[in-house]
Coordinates of N, CA and C in Angstrom, one line a residue:
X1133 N -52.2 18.6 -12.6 CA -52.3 17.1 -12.7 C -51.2 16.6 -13.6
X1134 N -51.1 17.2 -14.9 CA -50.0 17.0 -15.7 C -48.8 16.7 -15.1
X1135 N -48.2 18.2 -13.9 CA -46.9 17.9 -13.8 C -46.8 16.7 -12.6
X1136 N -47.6 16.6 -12.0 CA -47.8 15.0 -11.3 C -47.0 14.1 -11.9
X1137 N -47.9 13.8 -13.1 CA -47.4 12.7 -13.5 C -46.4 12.6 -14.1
X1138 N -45.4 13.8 -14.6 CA -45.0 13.7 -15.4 C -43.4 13.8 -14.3
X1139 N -43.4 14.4 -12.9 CA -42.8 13.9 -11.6 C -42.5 12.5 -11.7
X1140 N -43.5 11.6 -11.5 CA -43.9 10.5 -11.0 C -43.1 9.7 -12.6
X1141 N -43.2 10.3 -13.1 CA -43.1 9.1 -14.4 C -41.1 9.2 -14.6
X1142 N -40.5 10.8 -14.5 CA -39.4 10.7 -14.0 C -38.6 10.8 -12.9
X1143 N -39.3 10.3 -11.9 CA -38.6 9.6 -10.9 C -38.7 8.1 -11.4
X1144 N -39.1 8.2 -11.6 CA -39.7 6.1 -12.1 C -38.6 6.0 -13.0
X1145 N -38.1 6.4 -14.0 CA -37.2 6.7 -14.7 C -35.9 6.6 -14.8
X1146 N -35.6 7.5 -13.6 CA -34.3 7.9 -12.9 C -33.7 6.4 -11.9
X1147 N -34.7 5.6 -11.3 CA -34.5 5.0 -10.3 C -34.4 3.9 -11.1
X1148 N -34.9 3.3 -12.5 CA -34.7 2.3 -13.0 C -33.4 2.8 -13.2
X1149 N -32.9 4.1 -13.9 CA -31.3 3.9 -14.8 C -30.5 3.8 -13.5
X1150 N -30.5 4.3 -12.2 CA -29.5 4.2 -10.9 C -29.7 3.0 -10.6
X1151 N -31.0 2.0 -10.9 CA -30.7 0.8 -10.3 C -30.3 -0.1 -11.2
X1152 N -30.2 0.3 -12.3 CA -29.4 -0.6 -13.6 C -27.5 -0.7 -13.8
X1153 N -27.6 0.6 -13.0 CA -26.0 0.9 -12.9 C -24.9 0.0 -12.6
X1154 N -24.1 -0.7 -13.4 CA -23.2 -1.9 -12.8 C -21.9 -0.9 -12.5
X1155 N -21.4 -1.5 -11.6 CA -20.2 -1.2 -11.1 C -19.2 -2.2 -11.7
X1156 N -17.7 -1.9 -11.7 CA -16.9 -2.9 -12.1 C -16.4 -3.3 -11.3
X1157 N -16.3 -4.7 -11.1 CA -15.5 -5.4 -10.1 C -14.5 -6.7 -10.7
X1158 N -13.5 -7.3 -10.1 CA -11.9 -7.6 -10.4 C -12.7 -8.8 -10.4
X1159 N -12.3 -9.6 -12.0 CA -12.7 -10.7 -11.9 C -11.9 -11.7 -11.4
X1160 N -11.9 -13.4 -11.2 CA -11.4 -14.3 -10.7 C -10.0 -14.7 -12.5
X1161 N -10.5 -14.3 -13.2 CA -9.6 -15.0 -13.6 C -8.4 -13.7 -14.2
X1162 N -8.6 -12.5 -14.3 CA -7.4 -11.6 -14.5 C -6.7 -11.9 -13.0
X1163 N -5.1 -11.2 -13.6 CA -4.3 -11.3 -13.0 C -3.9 -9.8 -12.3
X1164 N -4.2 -9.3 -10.9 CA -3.8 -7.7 -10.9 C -2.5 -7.7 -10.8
X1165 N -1.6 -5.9 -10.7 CA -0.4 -5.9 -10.8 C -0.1 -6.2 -9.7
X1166 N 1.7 -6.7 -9.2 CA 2.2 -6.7 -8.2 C 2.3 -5.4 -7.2
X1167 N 2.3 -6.0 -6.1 CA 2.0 -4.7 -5.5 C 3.4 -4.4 -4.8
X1168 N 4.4 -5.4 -4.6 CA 5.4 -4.8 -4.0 C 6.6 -5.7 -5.0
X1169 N 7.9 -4.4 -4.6 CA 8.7 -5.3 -5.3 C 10.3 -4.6 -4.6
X1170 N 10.9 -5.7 -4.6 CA 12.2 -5.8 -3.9 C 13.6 -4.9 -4.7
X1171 N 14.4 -5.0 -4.1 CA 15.6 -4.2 -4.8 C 16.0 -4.2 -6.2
X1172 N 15.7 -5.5 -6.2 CA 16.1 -6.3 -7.8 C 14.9 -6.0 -8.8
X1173 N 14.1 -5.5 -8.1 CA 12.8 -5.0 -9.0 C 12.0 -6.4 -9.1
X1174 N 12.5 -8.0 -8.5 CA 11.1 -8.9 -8.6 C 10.2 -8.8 -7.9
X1175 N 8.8 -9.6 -8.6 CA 7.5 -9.1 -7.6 C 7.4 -10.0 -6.9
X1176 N 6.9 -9.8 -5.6 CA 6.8 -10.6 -4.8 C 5.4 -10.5 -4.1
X1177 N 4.5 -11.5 -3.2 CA 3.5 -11.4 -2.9 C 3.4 -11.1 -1.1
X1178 N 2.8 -10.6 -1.0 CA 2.8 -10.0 0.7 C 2.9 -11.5 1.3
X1179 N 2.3 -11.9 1.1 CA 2.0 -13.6 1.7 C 3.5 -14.3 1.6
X1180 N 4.1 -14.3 0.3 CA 5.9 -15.2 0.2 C 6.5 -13.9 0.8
X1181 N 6.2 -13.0 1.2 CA 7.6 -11.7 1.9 C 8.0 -12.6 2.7
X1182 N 10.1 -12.6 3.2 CA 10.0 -12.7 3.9 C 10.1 -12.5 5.1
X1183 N 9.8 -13.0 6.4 CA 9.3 -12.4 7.6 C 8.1 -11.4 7.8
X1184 N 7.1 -11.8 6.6 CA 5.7 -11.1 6.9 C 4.6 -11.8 7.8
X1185 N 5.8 -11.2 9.2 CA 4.8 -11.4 10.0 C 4.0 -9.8 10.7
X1186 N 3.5 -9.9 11.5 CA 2.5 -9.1 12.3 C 4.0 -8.4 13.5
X1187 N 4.8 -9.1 14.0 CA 5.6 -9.0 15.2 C 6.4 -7.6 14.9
X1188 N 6.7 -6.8 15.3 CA 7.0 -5.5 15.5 C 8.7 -5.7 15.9
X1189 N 9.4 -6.9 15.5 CA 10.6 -6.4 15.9 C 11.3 -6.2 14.8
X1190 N 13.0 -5.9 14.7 CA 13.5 -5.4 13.5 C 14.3 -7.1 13.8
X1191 N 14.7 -7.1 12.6 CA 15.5 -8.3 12.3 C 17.0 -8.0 11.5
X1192 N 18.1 -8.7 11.8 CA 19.3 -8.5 10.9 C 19.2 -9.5 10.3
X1193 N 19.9 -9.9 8.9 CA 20.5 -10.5 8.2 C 21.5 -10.5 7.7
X1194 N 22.6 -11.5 7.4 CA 23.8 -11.4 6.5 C 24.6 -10.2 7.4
X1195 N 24.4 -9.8 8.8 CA 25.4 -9.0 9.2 C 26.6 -9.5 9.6
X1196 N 27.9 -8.8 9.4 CA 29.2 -9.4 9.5 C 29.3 -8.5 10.7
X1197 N 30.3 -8.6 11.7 CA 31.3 -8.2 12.5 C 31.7 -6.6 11.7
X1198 N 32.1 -6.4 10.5 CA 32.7 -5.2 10.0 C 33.0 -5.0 8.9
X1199 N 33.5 -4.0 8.3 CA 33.5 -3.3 7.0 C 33.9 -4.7 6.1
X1200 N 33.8 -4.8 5.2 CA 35.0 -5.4 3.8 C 35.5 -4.8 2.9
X1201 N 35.6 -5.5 2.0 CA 36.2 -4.1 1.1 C 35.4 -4.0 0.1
X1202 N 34.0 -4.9 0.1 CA 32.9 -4.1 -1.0 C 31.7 -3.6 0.0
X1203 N 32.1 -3.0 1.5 CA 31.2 -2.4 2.4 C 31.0 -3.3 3.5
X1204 N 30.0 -2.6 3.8 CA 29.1 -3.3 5.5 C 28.2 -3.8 4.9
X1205 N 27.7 -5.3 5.4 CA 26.9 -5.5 5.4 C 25.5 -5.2 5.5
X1206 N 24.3 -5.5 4.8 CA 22.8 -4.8 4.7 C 22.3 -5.6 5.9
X1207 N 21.5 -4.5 6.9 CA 20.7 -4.7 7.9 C 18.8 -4.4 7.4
X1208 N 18.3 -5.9 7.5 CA 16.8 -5.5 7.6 C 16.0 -5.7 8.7
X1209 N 15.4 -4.7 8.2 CA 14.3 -4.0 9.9 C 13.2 -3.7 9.2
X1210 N 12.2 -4.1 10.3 CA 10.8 -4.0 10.0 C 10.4 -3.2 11.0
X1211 N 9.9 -2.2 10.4 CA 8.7 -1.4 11.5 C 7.5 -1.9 12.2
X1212 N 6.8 -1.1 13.1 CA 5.9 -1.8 13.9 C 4.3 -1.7 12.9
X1213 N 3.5 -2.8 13.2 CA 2.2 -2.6 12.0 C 1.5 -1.6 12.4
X1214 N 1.0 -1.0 11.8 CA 0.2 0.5 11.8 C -1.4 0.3 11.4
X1215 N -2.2 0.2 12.5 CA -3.6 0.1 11.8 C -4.2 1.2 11.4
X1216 N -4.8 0.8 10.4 CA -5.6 1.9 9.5 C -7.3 1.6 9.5
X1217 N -8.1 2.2 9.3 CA -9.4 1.8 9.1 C -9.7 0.9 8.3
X1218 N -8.7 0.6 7.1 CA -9.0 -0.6 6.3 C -7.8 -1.9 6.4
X1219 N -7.2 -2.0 7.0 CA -6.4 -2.8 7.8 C -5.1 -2.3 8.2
X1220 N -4.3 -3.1 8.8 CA -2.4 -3.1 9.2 C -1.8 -2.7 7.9
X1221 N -0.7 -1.8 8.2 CA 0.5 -1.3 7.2 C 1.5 -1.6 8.1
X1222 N 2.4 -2.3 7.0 CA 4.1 -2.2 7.9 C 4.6 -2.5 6.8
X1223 N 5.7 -1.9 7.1 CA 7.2 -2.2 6.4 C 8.3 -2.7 6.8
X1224 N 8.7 -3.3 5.6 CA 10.6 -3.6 5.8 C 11.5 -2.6 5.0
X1225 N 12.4 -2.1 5.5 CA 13.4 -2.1 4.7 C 15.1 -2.4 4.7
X1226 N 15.8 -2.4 4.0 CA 16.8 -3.0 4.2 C 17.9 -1.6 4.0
X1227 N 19.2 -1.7 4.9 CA 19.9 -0.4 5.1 C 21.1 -1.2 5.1
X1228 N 22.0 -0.6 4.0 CA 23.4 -0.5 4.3 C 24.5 1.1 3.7
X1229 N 25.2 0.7 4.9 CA 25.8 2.2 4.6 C 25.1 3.2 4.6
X1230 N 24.4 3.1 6.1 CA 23.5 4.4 6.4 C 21.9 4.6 5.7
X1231 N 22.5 3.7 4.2 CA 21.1 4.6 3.5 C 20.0 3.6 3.0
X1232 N 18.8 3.4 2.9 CA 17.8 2.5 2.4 C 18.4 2.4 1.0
X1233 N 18.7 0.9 1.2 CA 18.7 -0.2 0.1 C 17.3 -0.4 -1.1
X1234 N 16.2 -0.7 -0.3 CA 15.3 -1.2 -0.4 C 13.9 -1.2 0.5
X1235 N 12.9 -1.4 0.6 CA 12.0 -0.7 1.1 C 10.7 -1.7 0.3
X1236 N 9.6 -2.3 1.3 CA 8.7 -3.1 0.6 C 8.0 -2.6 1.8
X1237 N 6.5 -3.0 1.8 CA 5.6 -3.1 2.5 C 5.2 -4.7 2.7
X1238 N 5.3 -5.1 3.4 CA 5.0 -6.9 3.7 C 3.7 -7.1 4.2
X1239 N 2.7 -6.0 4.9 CA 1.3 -6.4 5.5 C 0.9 -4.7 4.7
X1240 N -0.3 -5.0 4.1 CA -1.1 -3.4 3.5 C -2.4 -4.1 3.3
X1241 N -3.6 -3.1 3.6 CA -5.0 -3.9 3.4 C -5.2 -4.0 1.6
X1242 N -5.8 -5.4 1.9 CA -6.2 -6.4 0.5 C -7.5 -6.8 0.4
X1243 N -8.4 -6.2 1.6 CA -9.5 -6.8 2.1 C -10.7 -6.7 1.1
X1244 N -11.0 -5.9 0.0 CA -11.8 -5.7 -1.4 C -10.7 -5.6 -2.2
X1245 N -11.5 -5.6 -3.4 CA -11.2 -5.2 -4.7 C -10.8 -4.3 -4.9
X1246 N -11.5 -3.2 -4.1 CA -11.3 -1.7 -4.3 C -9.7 -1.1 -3.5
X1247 N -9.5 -2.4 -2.3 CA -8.0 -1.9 -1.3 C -7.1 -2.8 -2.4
X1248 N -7.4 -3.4 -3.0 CA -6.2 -4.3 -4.0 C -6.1 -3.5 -5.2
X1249 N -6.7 -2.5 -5.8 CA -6.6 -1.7 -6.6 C -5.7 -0.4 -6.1
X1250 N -6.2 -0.1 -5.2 CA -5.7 1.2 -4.8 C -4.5 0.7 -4.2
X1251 N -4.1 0.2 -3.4 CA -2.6 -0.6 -3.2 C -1.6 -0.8 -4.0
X1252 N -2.3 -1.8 -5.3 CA -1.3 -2.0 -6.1 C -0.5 -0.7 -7.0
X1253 N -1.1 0.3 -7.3 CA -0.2 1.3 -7.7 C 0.4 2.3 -6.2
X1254 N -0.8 2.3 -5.2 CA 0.4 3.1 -4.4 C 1.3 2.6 -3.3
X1255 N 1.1 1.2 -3.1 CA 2.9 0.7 -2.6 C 3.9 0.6 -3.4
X1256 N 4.1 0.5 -4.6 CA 5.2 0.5 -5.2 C 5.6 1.8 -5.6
X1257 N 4.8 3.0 -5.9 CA 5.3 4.4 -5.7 C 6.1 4.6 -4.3
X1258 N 5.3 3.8 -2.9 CA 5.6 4.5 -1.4 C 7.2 3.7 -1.7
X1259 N 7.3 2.4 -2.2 CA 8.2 2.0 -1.7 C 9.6 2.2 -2.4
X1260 N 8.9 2.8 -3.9 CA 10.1 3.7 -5.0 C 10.6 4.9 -3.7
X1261 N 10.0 5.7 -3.4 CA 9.9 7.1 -2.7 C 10.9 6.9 -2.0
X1262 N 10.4 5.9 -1.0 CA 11.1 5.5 0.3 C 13.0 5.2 -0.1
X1263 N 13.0 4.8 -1.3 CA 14.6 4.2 -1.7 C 15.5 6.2 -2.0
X1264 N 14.3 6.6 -2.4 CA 15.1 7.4 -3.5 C 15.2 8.6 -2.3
X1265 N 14.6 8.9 -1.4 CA 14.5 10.0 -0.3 C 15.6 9.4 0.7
X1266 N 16.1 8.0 1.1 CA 16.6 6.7 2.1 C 16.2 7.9 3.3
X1267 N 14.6 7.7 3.2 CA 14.2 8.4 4.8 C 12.6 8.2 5.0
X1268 N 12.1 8.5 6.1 CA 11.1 8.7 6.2 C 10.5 10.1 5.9
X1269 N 10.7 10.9 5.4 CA 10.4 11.9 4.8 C 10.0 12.0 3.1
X1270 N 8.5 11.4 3.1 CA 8.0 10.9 2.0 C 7.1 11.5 2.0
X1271 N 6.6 11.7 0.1 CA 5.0 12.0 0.2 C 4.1 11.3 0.2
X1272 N 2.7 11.4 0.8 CA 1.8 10.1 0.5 C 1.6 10.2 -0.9
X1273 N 0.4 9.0 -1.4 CA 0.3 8.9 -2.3 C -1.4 9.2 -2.2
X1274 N -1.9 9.9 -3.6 CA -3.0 10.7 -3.5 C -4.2 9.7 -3.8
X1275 N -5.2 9.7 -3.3 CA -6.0 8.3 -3.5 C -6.1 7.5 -2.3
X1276 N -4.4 7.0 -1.9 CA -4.3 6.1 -0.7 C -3.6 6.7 0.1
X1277 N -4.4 7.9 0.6 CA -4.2 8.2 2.1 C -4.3 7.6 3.5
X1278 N -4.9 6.6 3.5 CA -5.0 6.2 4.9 C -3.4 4.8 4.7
X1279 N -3.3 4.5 3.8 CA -2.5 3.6 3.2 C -0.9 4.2 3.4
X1280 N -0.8 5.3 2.6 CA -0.1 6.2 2.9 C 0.6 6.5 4.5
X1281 N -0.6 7.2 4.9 CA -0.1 7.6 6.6 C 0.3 6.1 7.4
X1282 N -0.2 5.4 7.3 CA 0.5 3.9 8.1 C 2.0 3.8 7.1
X1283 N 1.9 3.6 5.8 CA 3.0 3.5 5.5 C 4.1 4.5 6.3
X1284 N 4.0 5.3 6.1 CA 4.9 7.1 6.7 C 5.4 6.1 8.4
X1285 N 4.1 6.3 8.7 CA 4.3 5.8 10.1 C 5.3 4.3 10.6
X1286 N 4.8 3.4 9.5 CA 5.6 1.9 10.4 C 7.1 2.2 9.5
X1287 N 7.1 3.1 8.6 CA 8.2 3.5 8.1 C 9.6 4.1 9.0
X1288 N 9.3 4.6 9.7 CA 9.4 5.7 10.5 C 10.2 5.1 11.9
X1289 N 9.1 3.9 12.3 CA 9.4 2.9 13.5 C 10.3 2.0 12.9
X1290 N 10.8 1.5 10.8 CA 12.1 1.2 10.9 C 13.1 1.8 10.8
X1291 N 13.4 3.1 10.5 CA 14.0 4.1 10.5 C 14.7 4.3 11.7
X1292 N 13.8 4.3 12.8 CA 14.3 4.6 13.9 C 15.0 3.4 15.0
X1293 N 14.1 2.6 14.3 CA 15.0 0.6 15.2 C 16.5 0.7 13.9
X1294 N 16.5 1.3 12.9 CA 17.9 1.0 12.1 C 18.8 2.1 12.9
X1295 N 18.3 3.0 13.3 CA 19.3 3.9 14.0 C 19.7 4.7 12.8
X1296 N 18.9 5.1 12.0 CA 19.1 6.3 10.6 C 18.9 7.6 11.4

């Protein structure tokens, strides 16, 4: 009979401290980090990217006819969006002289707290990576694997629309 109660009294116990348990969640008035950032190293927000749209084609900019004498002009291309179980990944990046310039993600899921955490440190690692490799031959980033593999992937589709 003792250990009955004495069951009963620590489950009763246990289920008050697991149901007292707060989790932390991103309040309204902090500011999280940027999650992507351009050649020049400013932050920018997926929302002001530009050309963050959904549409899967590559785009040029600022392309000239031919060489100058401080180079060829930078061509940017966006990959196609890549769905993931917690939303679309795609990328831009910008290519001159063969090699990635720069490299952002314009669409990555934001959908919780928890994808706006995990994002904000591993797109700006994917999109450091992506400069310093100028390829699709990158490692994911550990945590944001599903984030990761779409990254790799819409990466990949601009890689291949730049003709790298």
């Amino acid at each position: 009979m003792r250990r009955v109660i004495l069951a009963i009294v620590g489950t009763v116990a246990g289920l008050v401290v697991l149901l007292s348990f707060k989790t932390h969640s991103l309040s309204a008035a902090a500011t999280p980090p940027a999650a992507i950032s351009g050649a020049n190293g400013q932050a920018s927000s997926p929302a002001a990217a530009p050309g963050a749209s959904s549409s899967a084609s590559g785009t040029k900019s600022s392309a000239s006819g031919g060489s100058t004498a401080s180079g060829t002009a930078a061509k940017t291309v966006t990959g196609t969006a890549v769905d993931t179980i917690y939303g679309p990944v795609q990328v831009q990046i910008t290519v001159r002289n063969g090699k990635i310039t720069a490299a952002q993600a314009i669409e990555y899921p934001q959908g919780s707290p928890r994808d706006y955490q995990i994002n904000s440190y591993a797109v700006p690692m994917l999109n450091q990576e992506t400069v310093s490799a100028s390829s699709a031959s990158i490692d994911g980033v550990s945590g944001a694997t599903y984030t990761s593999t779409g990254y790799i992937t819409s990466l990949q589709s601009a890689v291949d629309k730049a003709g790298l």
